[in-house]
Coordinates of C-alpha atoms in Angstrom, one line a residue:
Chain P
M20 CA 144.0 69.6 23.0
S21 CA 147.3 70.8 21.5
Q22 CA 149.9 70.1 24.1
L23 CA 150.5 73.1 26.8
H24 CA 154.0 74.5 26.8
Y25 CA 155.1 76.8 29.5
A26 CA 158.4 78.6 30.6
L27 CA 159.0 77.8 34.1
F28 CA 160.5 80.5 36.6
T29 CA 161.6 78.1 39.2
G30 CA 162.4 80.8 41.9
C31 CA 164.9 80.2 44.3
T32 CA 163.7 78.0 47.1
A33 CA 163.0 75.5 44.4
K34 CA 166.5 75.5 43.4
Q35 CA 167.9 75.2 47.2
S36 CA 165.9 74.3 50.4
T37 CA 163.0 72.7 48.5
P38 CA 164.1 70.5 45.8
E39 CA 161.3 68.5 45.9
L40 CA 159.0 71.3 44.8
L41 CA 161.0 71.3 41.5
S42 CA 161.1 67.5 41.0
S43 CA 157.5 67.1 41.6
T44 CA 156.4 70.1 39.5
L45 CA 158.3 68.4 36.7
A46 CA 157.1 65.1 37.2
V47 CA 153.3 66.3 37.2
A48 CA 153.8 68.1 34.0
K49 CA 155.5 64.9 32.6
K50 CA 152.4 63.0 33.7
L51 CA 150.3 65.3 32.1
G52 CA 151.8 65.6 29.0
I53 CA 152.7 69.4 29.9
K54 CA 155.9 70.8 28.1
I55 CA 158.3 72.7 30.3
T56 CA 160.9 75.1 29.3
I57 CA 163.0 76.1 32.5
L58 CA 164.1 79.7 32.7
E59 CA 167.4 78.9 33.5
E60 CA 168.4 82.7 33.0
A61 CA 165.7 84.0 35.4
S62 CA 167.2 85.5 38.8
C63 CA 165.4 86.0 42.4
C64 CA 162.3 88.1 42.3
G65 CA 163.6 90.1 45.3
A66 CA 160.6 88.4 47.4
S67 CA 159.0 91.7 48.2
H68 CA 162.4 92.8 50.3
L69 CA 164.7 93.7 47.7
Q70 CA 161.2 95.9 46.5
D71 CA 161.4 97.6 50.2
F72 CA 165.0 98.6 49.5
D73 CA 165.3 99.6 45.7
P74 CA 162.1 99.4 43.6
F75 CA 163.5 100.4 40.5
L76 CA 166.3 97.9 40.6
S77 CA 163.7 95.2 41.5
H78 CA 161.6 96.1 38.5
V79 CA 164.3 95.9 36.1
L80 CA 165.5 92.5 37.5
N81 CA 162.0 91.2 37.2
A82 CA 161.4 92.6 33.6
R83 CA 164.6 90.8 32.6
N84 CA 163.2 87.4 34.0
I85 CA 159.8 87.9 31.9
C86 CA 161.8 89.4 28.7
Y87 CA 163.0 85.3 28.8
A88 CA 159.8 84.2 28.8
E89 CA 158.7 86.7 26.0
K90 CA 161.7 85.4 23.8
L91 CA 160.3 81.9 23.7
G92 CA 157.0 83.2 23.0
L93 CA 155.3 81.5 26.1
T94 CA 153.3 82.0 29.2
M95 CA 155.5 82.3 32.3
I96 CA 154.5 79.8 35.1
T97 CA 155.5 80.5 38.7
I98 CA 155.6 77.7 41.5
C99 CA 155.9 80.3 44.4
N100 CA 153.2 82.5 45.5
T101 CA 155.8 85.3 46.1
C102 CA 157.5 85.0 42.8
Q103 CA 154.2 85.0 41.1
L104 CA 153.4 88.5 42.9
N105 CA 156.4 90.2 42.1
S106 CA 156.5 89.2 38.6
A107 CA 152.9 90.2 38.2
M108 CA 153.5 93.5 39.7
T109 CA 156.1 94.4 37.5
K110 CA 154.2 93.4 34.4
H111 CA 151.4 95.7 35.7
K112 CA 153.6 98.3 36.4
L113 CA 155.2 98.0 33.0
D114 CA 152.1 97.4 31.2
T115 CA 150.3 100.5 32.8
D116 CA 153.2 103.1 32.8
P117 CA 154.6 103.6 29.1
A118 CA 157.1 106.3 30.8
Y119 CA 158.4 103.9 33.5
R120 CA 158.7 101.0 30.8
A121 CA 160.9 103.1 28.8
R122 CA 163.2 103.9 31.8
V123 CA 163.4 100.4 32.4
N124 CA 164.0 99.2 28.9
E125 CA 166.7 101.7 28.8
K126 CA 168.6 99.6 31.4
L127 CA 167.6 96.4 29.7
A128 CA 168.9 97.5 26.4
E129 CA 172.3 97.5 28.1
V130 CA 172.3 94.0 28.1
G131 CA 170.5 93.5 24.7
L132 CA 167.0 92.9 26.0
E133 CA 163.7 94.5 25.8
Y134 CA 160.2 94.0 27.5
K135 CA 157.4 94.0 25.7
G136 CA 154.5 92.6 27.8
T137 CA 153.7 89.8 25.6
S138 CA 153.9 87.2 27.8
E139 CA 151.2 86.1 30.6
I140 CA 152.3 85.2 34.3
K141 CA 150.5 82.3 36.0
H142 CA 151.1 80.0 38.9
F143 CA 151.0 76.3 37.8
L144 CA 148.0 76.0 40.2
Y145 CA 146.0 77.9 37.7
A146 CA 147.6 76.5 34.7
I147 CA 146.4 73.2 35.9
I148 CA 142.8 74.3 36.5
D149 CA 142.3 76.8 34.0
E150 CA 144.1 75.4 31.1
Y151 CA 144.8 71.7 31.7
G152 CA 141.1 71.6 33.2
L153 CA 140.2 69.6 36.1
E154 CA 138.0 67.2 34.1
N155 CA 141.3 66.1 32.2
L156 CA 143.0 65.6 35.6
K157 CA 140.4 63.4 37.0
D158 CA 141.0 60.9 34.2
K159 CA 144.6 60.8 35.0
V160 CA 144.1 59.9 38.8
E161 CA 145.9 56.6 39.7
I162 CA 146.1 56.7 43.5
P163 CA 142.8 58.4 44.6
L164 CA 143.6 60.4 47.8
S165 CA 140.2 59.5 49.3
S166 CA 141.6 58.4 52.5
F167 CA 143.0 62.0 53.4
N168 CA 141.4 65.2 54.9
I169 CA 143.4 68.1 53.1
A170 CA 143.6 71.7 54.6
P171 CA 143.8 73.9 51.3
F172 CA 146.4 76.9 52.6
Y173 CA 145.9 79.1 49.6
G174 CA 149.0 81.6 50.6
C175 CA 148.6 85.5 50.4
H176 CA 150.3 86.4 47.1
N177 CA 148.1 84.2 44.9
I178 CA 145.0 85.7 45.8
R179 CA 145.7 89.3 47.1
P180 CA 145.7 92.0 46.0
S181 CA 142.9 90.6 43.7
E182 CA 143.1 93.2 41.0
L183 CA 146.6 91.8 40.2
H184 CA 145.2 88.3 39.7
H185 CA 142.0 88.9 37.9
K186 CA 143.3 88.8 34.3
S187 CA 145.6 85.6 34.2
N188 CA 145.8 84.0 37.6
G189 CA 142.7 82.2 38.6
G190 CA 140.6 85.8 39.5
E191 CA 139.6 84.2 42.8
N192 CA 137.8 86.1 45.6
P193 CA 140.4 86.3 48.4
Y194 CA 137.5 86.0 50.9
N195 CA 136.4 82.9 49.4
P196 CA 138.9 81.4 47.3
S197 CA 138.1 77.6 45.9
S198 CA 140.7 76.6 43.5
L199 CA 142.7 74.2 45.7
D200 CA 139.7 72.9 47.2
D201 CA 138.3 72.1 43.7
L202 CA 141.9 70.5 42.8
I203 CA 141.7 68.3 46.2
V204 CA 138.0 67.0 45.1
A205 CA 139.3 66.3 41.6
L206 CA 141.9 64.0 43.2
E207 CA 139.0 62.4 45.2
G208 CA 140.4 64.0 48.5
H209 CA 138.4 65.6 50.9
P210 CA 139.1 69.4 51.4
V211 CA 139.0 70.7 55.0
D212 CA 136.9 74.1 55.4
Y213 CA 138.5 76.1 57.9
K214 CA 138.6 79.8 58.6
S215 CA 142.6 80.3 58.2
K216 CA 143.1 78.9 54.6
N217 CA 143.1 82.2 53.2
K218 CA 145.1 83.8 56.0
C219 CA 149.1 84.9 56.3
C220 CA 151.4 82.4 57.6
G221 CA 154.1 85.2 58.6
F222 CA 156.9 84.3 56.7
H223 CA 158.1 87.6 55.7
V224 CA 158.9 88.7 59.0
E225 CA 160.5 85.5 60.2
L226 CA 163.8 87.1 61.0
Q227 CA 162.8 90.8 62.3
A228 CA 159.5 89.8 64.0
N229 CA 159.8 86.1 64.8
H230 CA 156.9 86.1 67.3
T231 CA 154.5 87.5 65.1
S232 CA 155.4 85.0 62.3
E233 CA 155.2 82.1 64.9
I234 CA 151.6 83.2 66.1
L235 CA 150.5 83.4 62.8
T236 CA 151.7 80.1 61.6
G237 CA 150.5 78.2 64.9
N238 CA 146.9 79.8 64.6
A239 CA 146.7 78.3 61.0
L240 CA 148.2 75.0 61.7
L241 CA 146.1 74.4 64.9
D242 CA 142.9 75.7 62.9
A243 CA 143.7 73.1 60.3
I244 CA 144.4 70.6 62.9
D245 CA 141.1 71.5 64.9
N246 CA 139.1 70.7 61.9
N247 CA 140.3 67.3 61.4
A248 CA 143.1 67.8 58.6
D249 CA 145.3 64.9 58.0
I250 CA 147.6 67.0 55.5
M251 CA 148.0 70.6 54.7
V252 CA 148.6 71.4 51.1
T253 CA 150.0 74.8 49.9
P254 CA 150.9 76.4 46.2
C255 CA 153.6 78.4 48.4
P256 CA 157.2 77.1 49.0
L257 CA 157.5 79.7 51.6
C258 CA 154.4 78.9 53.2
H259 CA 155.6 75.6 53.3
L260 CA 159.2 76.3 54.7
K261 CA 157.1 78.0 57.6
M262 CA 154.6 75.4 58.2
D263 CA 156.7 72.2 57.9
T264 CA 160.3 73.3 59.2
Y265 CA 159.0 75.0 62.6
Q266 CA 156.2 73.1 64.3
D267 CA 157.9 72.1 67.3
T268 CA 159.1 75.5 67.9
I269 CA 155.8 77.0 67.1
G270 CA 153.9 74.2 69.3
K271 CA 155.9 75.5 72.4
V272 CA 154.7 78.9 71.7
M273 CA 150.9 77.9 71.1
G274 CA 151.1 75.5 74.1
R275 CA 150.2 72.5 72.1
D276 CA 151.8 69.7 70.3
I277 CA 151.7 70.4 66.5
E278 CA 152.0 67.7 63.9
L279 CA 150.8 68.1 60.6
P280 CA 152.5 67.2 57.1
V281 CA 152.8 69.9 55.0
L282 CA 152.7 69.2 51.0
H283 CA 153.6 71.4 48.1
L284 CA 150.8 71.5 45.9
P285 CA 152.5 69.5 43.0
Q286 CA 153.4 67.0 45.4
M287 CA 149.9 66.5 46.3
V288 CA 149.0 66.1 42.5
A289 CA 152.1 63.8 41.9
L290 CA 150.8 61.7 44.9
A291 CA 147.2 61.0 43.2
L292 CA 149.0 60.6 39.4
G293 CA 151.3 57.9 41.0
C294 CA 154.7 59.5 40.4
S295 CA 157.8 57.9 41.9
E296 CA 158.8 58.4 45.4
K297 CA 162.1 60.1 44.3
E298 CA 160.2 62.5 42.1
I299 CA 157.8 63.3 44.9
G300 CA 160.4 64.0 47.5
L301 CA 158.8 63.5 50.8
K302 CA 162.2 62.7 52.5
Y303 CA 162.9 66.4 52.1
H304 CA 160.3 67.3 54.8
V305 CA 161.0 68.2 58.3
T306 CA 157.7 67.0 59.7
K307 CA 157.2 63.5 58.9
A308 CA 155.5 62.9 55.4
K309 CA 156.9 59.9 54.0
H310 CA 154.1 57.5 55.2
L311 CA 151.6 59.6 52.8
K312 CA 153.3 57.5 49.8
G313 CA 151.3 54.2 49.8
A314 CA 148.6 55.1 52.4
Chain H
M20 CA 108.9 86.6 39.6
S21 CA 110.2 87.5 43.0
N22 CA 112.9 90.2 43.0
T23 CA 114.1 89.6 46.6
T24 CA 116.1 86.7 48.2
K25 CA 115.6 85.2 51.4
V26 CA 119.0 85.7 53.8
T27 CA 119.4 84.5 57.2
I28 CA 121.7 86.9 59.0
K29 CA 123.6 85.8 61.9
A30 CA 124.5 88.9 64.0
F31 CA 127.0 89.1 66.6
R32 CA 125.5 90.1 70.0
F33 CA 127.3 91.3 73.1
N34 CA 126.7 94.1 75.6
A35 CA 129.6 94.4 77.8
E36 CA 127.8 95.7 80.7
T37 CA 125.5 93.2 80.9
D38 CA 126.7 89.6 79.3
Y39 CA 129.4 87.5 80.3
L40 CA 130.1 86.2 76.6
P41 CA 128.8 87.1 73.2
Y42 CA 126.2 85.0 71.3
Y43 CA 124.6 85.1 67.5
K44 CA 121.3 85.8 67.0
S45 CA 119.6 84.9 63.6
Y46 CA 117.3 87.0 61.6
E47 CA 115.5 86.1 58.3
M48 CA 114.5 88.7 55.7
E49 CA 113.9 89.0 52.3
V50 CA 116.8 91.1 50.7
G51 CA 116.2 93.1 47.3
K52 CA 118.8 93.4 44.7
D53 CA 119.8 97.3 45.7
E54 CA 119.8 97.0 49.4
L55 CA 123.0 97.7 51.1
V56 CA 124.5 96.1 54.3
L57 CA 123.5 99.3 56.2
D58 CA 119.8 98.8 55.1
L59 CA 120.0 95.2 56.9
L60 CA 121.4 96.8 59.9
N61 CA 118.5 99.3 59.9
R62 CA 116.1 96.5 59.4
I63 CA 117.4 94.4 62.2
K64 CA 116.9 97.3 64.6
W65 CA 113.6 98.3 63.0
E66 CA 111.8 95.1 62.4
H67 CA 113.2 92.7 64.8
D68 CA 115.1 94.2 67.9
G69 CA 115.3 97.8 68.7
S70 CA 118.4 97.1 71.1
F71 CA 120.5 96.1 68.3
S72 CA 123.6 98.5 68.2
Y73 CA 125.7 99.9 65.5
R74 CA 127.5 103.4 64.2
R75 CA 126.1 104.9 61.2
S76 CA 126.1 108.3 59.9
C77 CA 126.7 110.0 56.9
R78 CA 125.2 107.0 54.4
H79 CA 127.6 108.5 51.7
G80 CA 130.8 106.3 52.4
I81 CA 132.7 109.6 53.5
C82 CA 132.1 109.6 57.4
G83 CA 134.2 106.0 58.0
A84 CA 131.6 105.0 60.8
C85 CA 129.8 101.9 59.7
G86 CA 132.7 99.4 59.1
I87 CA 131.7 95.8 60.0
K88 CA 132.9 92.4 58.8
V89 CA 130.7 90.0 57.0
N90 CA 131.8 86.6 56.6
G91 CA 135.1 87.9 57.7
K92 CA 135.2 90.6 54.7
P93 CA 135.6 94.1 56.0
V94 CA 133.1 96.2 54.3
L95 CA 131.8 99.7 54.8
S96 CA 128.2 99.2 55.5
C97 CA 126.8 101.9 53.3
K98 CA 128.7 101.2 50.2
Q99 CA 128.3 97.2 50.3
N100 CA 125.7 95.9 48.1
A101 CA 124.2 93.0 50.2
M102 CA 123.2 90.7 47.1
A103 CA 126.8 90.7 46.0
L104 CA 127.9 89.2 49.5
V105 CA 125.1 86.5 49.0
E106 CA 126.3 85.8 45.5
L107 CA 130.1 85.2 47.2
F108 CA 129.0 83.6 50.5
G109 CA 125.5 82.2 49.8
N110 CA 122.4 82.7 51.6
E111 CA 123.8 83.0 55.2
L112 CA 125.5 86.1 56.1
T113 CA 127.2 86.3 59.2
F114 CA 127.8 89.9 60.8
D115 CA 130.5 90.7 63.0
P116 CA 132.2 94.1 64.6
Q117 CA 135.5 94.9 63.1
S118 CA 137.1 93.7 66.2
K119 CA 135.3 90.9 68.4
K120 CA 137.6 91.3 71.2
R121 CA 137.0 95.3 71.4
A122 CA 133.4 94.9 71.2
I123 CA 131.5 97.4 73.2
K124 CA 127.7 96.5 72.2
D125 CA 126.8 94.5 69.2
M126 CA 128.5 96.0 65.9
I127 CA 130.2 98.9 68.0
I128 CA 133.8 98.6 68.9
D129 CA 136.2 100.6 71.2
K130 CA 138.3 102.3 68.3
S131 CA 140.7 104.1 70.9
D132 CA 143.6 101.8 69.9
F133 CA 143.2 102.8 66.2
W134 CA 142.6 106.8 67.1
E135 CA 145.9 106.5 69.5
K136 CA 148.1 105.2 66.6
H137 CA 146.7 107.7 64.3
A138 CA 147.5 110.8 66.5
A139 CA 150.7 109.5 67.1
V140 CA 152.3 109.8 63.4
K141 CA 151.0 113.5 63.4
P142 CA 148.5 113.1 60.9
F143 CA 148.7 117.1 59.9
V144 CA 151.3 119.2 58.3
V145 CA 153.9 120.6 60.8
A146 CA 155.3 123.7 59.7
D147 CA 155.6 127.5 60.5
I148 CA 153.0 129.4 59.4
D149 CA 153.3 133.1 58.1
E150 CA 150.3 134.6 59.4
H151 CA 150.1 137.3 56.7
P152 CA 151.4 135.6 53.8
I153 CA 151.6 137.5 50.5
H154 CA 150.7 134.6 48.0
E155 CA 149.8 130.9 48.5
T156 CA 151.9 128.0 49.1
K157 CA 153.0 126.7 45.7
V158 CA 152.9 122.8 45.3
T159 CA 153.8 121.3 42.0
K160 CA 151.8 118.9 40.1
E161 CA 154.3 116.2 40.8
E162 CA 154.4 117.0 44.6
V163 CA 150.6 116.4 44.5
E164 CA 150.7 113.4 42.5
N165 CA 153.4 111.8 45.0
I166 CA 150.6 111.7 47.7
L167 CA 149.1 109.1 45.7
D168 CA 145.4 108.4 46.8
A169 CA 146.7 108.5 50.7
D170 CA 144.4 111.7 51.2
Y171 CA 141.1 109.5 50.4
C172 CA 141.3 107.7 53.8
I173 CA 138.3 108.0 55.9
Q174 CA 139.7 106.6 59.1
C175 CA 137.2 103.9 58.8
G176 CA 139.6 101.0 60.6
N177 CA 138.7 98.4 58.0
C178 CA 142.4 98.0 57.2
H179 CA 143.6 98.3 60.7
Y180 CA 141.3 95.5 62.0
A181 CA 141.9 93.4 59.0
C182 CA 145.8 93.6 59.9
P183 CA 147.1 90.2 61.3
V184 CA 150.0 91.7 62.7
L185 CA 147.9 93.8 65.1
E186 CA 146.4 90.5 66.3
A187 CA 149.8 89.5 67.4
N188 CA 151.8 92.5 68.2
E189 CA 149.7 95.4 69.8
E190 CA 152.6 97.9 69.4
F191 CA 152.3 97.9 65.7
F192 CA 151.0 101.3 63.9
G193 CA 148.8 99.2 61.5
P194 CA 148.1 100.3 57.8
A195 CA 145.9 103.4 58.4
A196 CA 148.4 105.1 60.6
F197 CA 151.1 104.3 57.8
V198 CA 148.8 106.0 55.2
A199 CA 148.6 108.9 57.3
A200 CA 152.3 109.2 58.1
Y201 CA 152.9 108.8 54.3
R202 CA 150.5 111.4 53.3
F203 CA 152.0 114.0 55.5
T204 CA 155.8 113.0 55.2
V205 CA 155.7 113.6 51.4
D206 CA 153.6 116.8 51.8
P207 CA 156.0 119.8 50.7
R208 CA 154.7 122.0 53.1
D209 CA 155.8 119.7 56.1
N210 CA 158.7 119.7 58.2
A211 CA 158.2 116.5 60.4
G212 CA 158.9 113.8 57.8
K213 CA 162.1 112.8 59.4
E214 CA 160.5 112.3 62.7
R215 CA 157.7 110.2 61.0
L216 CA 160.0 108.1 59.1
K217 CA 162.1 107.3 62.3
M218 CA 159.0 106.6 64.2
T219 CA 157.8 104.2 61.3
S220 CA 161.1 102.4 61.0
Q221 CA 161.5 101.3 64.7
P222 CA 161.2 97.5 65.2
G223 CA 157.9 96.4 66.8
Q224 CA 155.8 99.2 65.8
G225 CA 157.1 100.3 62.6
V226 CA 156.9 99.2 58.8
W227 CA 159.3 96.3 59.1
D228 CA 156.9 94.2 61.1
C229 CA 154.4 94.4 58.2
V230 CA 154.0 90.8 57.1
K231 CA 153.1 91.6 53.4
C232 CA 149.6 89.8 53.4
F233 CA 147.9 92.4 51.4
E234 CA 144.6 92.1 53.7
C235 CA 144.8 96.0 54.0
A236 CA 144.8 96.5 50.2
E237 CA 141.6 94.2 50.1
A238 CA 140.0 95.8 53.0
C239 CA 140.0 99.4 52.1
P240 CA 136.5 100.6 50.8
K241 CA 138.2 103.8 49.4
E242 CA 140.7 101.5 47.4
I243 CA 143.5 103.5 48.8
N244 CA 146.0 100.5 48.7
P245 CA 147.7 101.0 52.2
I246 CA 150.6 98.3 51.5
E247 CA 151.7 100.6 48.8
K248 CA 152.3 103.5 51.0
I249 CA 153.9 100.9 53.5
T250 CA 156.3 100.1 50.7
R251 CA 157.0 103.9 49.9
L252 CA 157.8 104.3 53.5
H253 CA 160.2 101.5 53.5
N254 CA 161.8 103.1 50.1
L255 CA 161.8 106.8 51.8
E256 CA 163.9 105.1 54.8
F257 CA 166.8 104.4 52.2
E258 CA 166.2 107.3 50.0
K259 CA 166.3 110.2 53.2
G260 CA 169.3 107.9 54.7
I261 CA 167.1 107.3 57.9
A262 CA 167.5 103.6 57.8
T263 CA 169.8 102.2 60.2
R264 CA 171.8 98.7 60.0
N265 CA 169.7 96.4 61.4
V266 CA 168.3 92.7 61.1
A267 CA 165.3 93.9 58.6
T268 CA 167.2 96.5 56.7
K269 CA 170.0 94.1 56.1
H270 CA 167.8 91.5 55.3
A271 CA 166.0 93.8 52.5
E272 CA 169.5 95.3 51.0
G273 CA 171.0 91.8 51.6
F274 CA 169.2 90.2 48.7
L275 CA 171.6 91.6 46.2
R276 CA 174.8 89.9 47.8
G277 CA 173.8 86.5 46.5
M278 CA 172.0 87.7 43.4
K279 CA 175.4 89.1 42.6
K280 CA 177.0 86.0 43.1
T281 CA 174.4 83.4 41.6
G282 CA 171.6 85.2 40.4
Y283 CA 169.8 83.7 43.2
L284 CA 169.1 84.5 46.8
D285 CA 171.5 82.7 48.9
E286 CA 169.2 81.4 51.7
A287 CA 171.7 80.8 54.2
D288 CA 174.0 84.0 53.4
I289 CA 171.1 86.1 54.0
V290 CA 170.3 84.9 57.3
L291 CA 173.9 85.0 58.6
Y292 CA 174.3 88.5 57.2
S293 CA 171.0 90.0 58.5
E294 CA 171.4 88.4 61.8
G295 CA 175.2 88.7 62.3
I296 CA 177.3 85.5 63.7
L297 CA 176.2 86.3 67.6
G298 CA 172.3 86.3 66.3
M299 CA 173.1 82.6 64.3
Y300 CA 172.9 80.8 67.6
K301 CA 168.8 80.7 67.6
H302 CA 168.7 79.4 64.0
I303 CA 171.0 76.4 65.0
P304 CA 168.1 74.0 66.0
T305 CA 166.5 74.8 62.9
A306 CA 169.4 74.1 60.8
I307 CA 170.3 70.7 62.2
K308 CA 166.6 69.6 61.3
M309 CA 166.9 71.0 57.8
I310 CA 170.3 69.3 57.2
K311 CA 168.8 66.0 58.6
S312 CA 166.2 66.4 55.9
G313 CA 168.4 67.4 53.3
K314 CA 167.0 71.0 53.0
I315 CA 170.4 72.3 53.5
H316 CA 172.9 70.6 51.2
W317 CA 176.5 69.5 52.3
Y318 CA 179.1 70.9 49.8
S319 CA 182.8 70.0 50.3
G320 CA 182.2 69.5 54.2
V321 CA 180.5 73.0 54.8
P322 CA 176.6 73.3 54.7
F323 CA 175.2 75.2 51.9
I324 CA 178.0 77.4 50.9
N325 CA 178.8 77.2 47.1
S326 CA 176.1 74.7 46.7
I327 CA 173.9 77.1 44.9
P328 CA 173.7 76.9 41.1
K329 CA 174.6 80.0 39.0
I330 CA 171.8 81.0 36.7
K331 CA 172.6 81.6 32.8
N332 CA 173.8 84.7 31.7
L333 CA 174.8 86.1 35.3
D334 CA 176.7 88.9 34.1
E335 CA 173.7 90.8 32.8
V336 CA 172.2 90.6 36.4
Q337 CA 175.4 91.9 37.9
K338 CA 175.5 94.7 35.1
L339 CA 171.9 95.6 35.8
I340 CA 172.8 96.0 39.4
K341 CA 175.6 98.1 38.7
I342 CA 173.7 100.5 36.3
S343 CA 170.1 100.1 38.1
Q344 CA 170.6 100.4 41.8
T345 CA 169.6 103.7 43.3
N346 CA 169.5 103.3 47.0
K347 CA 172.0 102.2 49.5
L348 CA 172.1 101.1 53.0

């Protein structure tokens, strides 16, 4: 297998409140011999909120990010479901609407860029599964996760809308996704089967509709707990922030104690590959997770 | 070789008049490759239990009566091939009504909340009509295209009962009502657009409570993509100057503040800007937890501020915002 090489779109969260996401991503890539070039030019994707305010501007800015992956001739990988969605939506729009692409390119020309549509956009999860391969990953496991029941939490924007993810992003059926379950099995952990695994965490209305947001997070966490989960894992740092940071306040809303460590996808892989404590960064979690290293 | 597959159907059974609790009853049948979910519903009734109840009418995917959920997936029974579901979920299929808490009898639910919300957005053209017009109302090709596919809605309720917001907030209009609101708001003959945009911009009931889960886009049997219309309603608020400055609209517009400074969203600033100083008190306990775990960084004695790295070629983003921004708050 020739060496895999990707352009990494980090997103804002990995550069701010979840530094452990970035360090564990890079650690996993290093262990697996995957070459990563960070797109240091890439800006915020707008997280669907800028899209509500100004759709044209958000298409222009997302197209600019993709231009930098195209310049390198690489597939762009994401480590946030919402970055994945907004980048892929932009790509879909520009690749299917030539007149609109021309309008966007008119703006990009002002800063010397042109969107061509030559780079694929893929979440790191599917790069590992579809391109590195789970069989190859199994050979690299140093510390099997066999003592853990792990609840996969897929996060909306990697699985819905499905037509956006069919081509290069896993192509899962949103009603019965399996990628995270398969990954957990490859790392010798026990996937937890529970109904909320493909549901919404409510992150995007945290400020304006906090109650809705808390109920959705609480339902998912309790569903995982009631099905004997020791850990939850998610490919999305926004789900992670919601699930990890607010467990005590949400416990009050739901009327039950909630304590469930929530891992970022690359943190779970990094644990199994025997990466260092510093790289995995469990100390950045609000809900205690440090005990997972060395368990 | 057999052309059929043995399938076990677990059907939700409940009679609100006589039953204290709902229960599931299993039916085994050989299912052929061309059978629809509606055929299986009929076979439960005709071959197993005549009291089994469900709504059905046109059998053509246009009346919108026969929506149910199979293993959690909203389907229009008369359009959904049963074997496709067996391939997806295996040989055991669970049939549920669209909303269990609204069940009246088996698959039949009380859909009144759906119809009330649909009616509330004025799903019709509001216009002064000349009773003796000399010629037809002229509508351009672009104006028709702007309606997108919102006109194809058959009010089946699949998106409405797939929406997780409605589970937590009964005030919320829901995706189908938003599609109808959009459809008539962009109709060039209509005069009630502003009224609808005001209605759908209200906190609690309006589009700002949408969680962006895209469940509605998956649930729609007519592939209408309701969340696309929800996003258009967000956009129209700004385009038509309806948006007022509140936590939700400031949150959407406020992304640009951080992006102009660093290229990234400023996670602390967006909360402060959207909520206002007085609104910050409720975030203090969370902020303390985040500082303790190192999620919020200290920089020169001040949490977070100026601690965000800058992207490379930030000037490009600044220039693109200047020349491409179309909407204002």
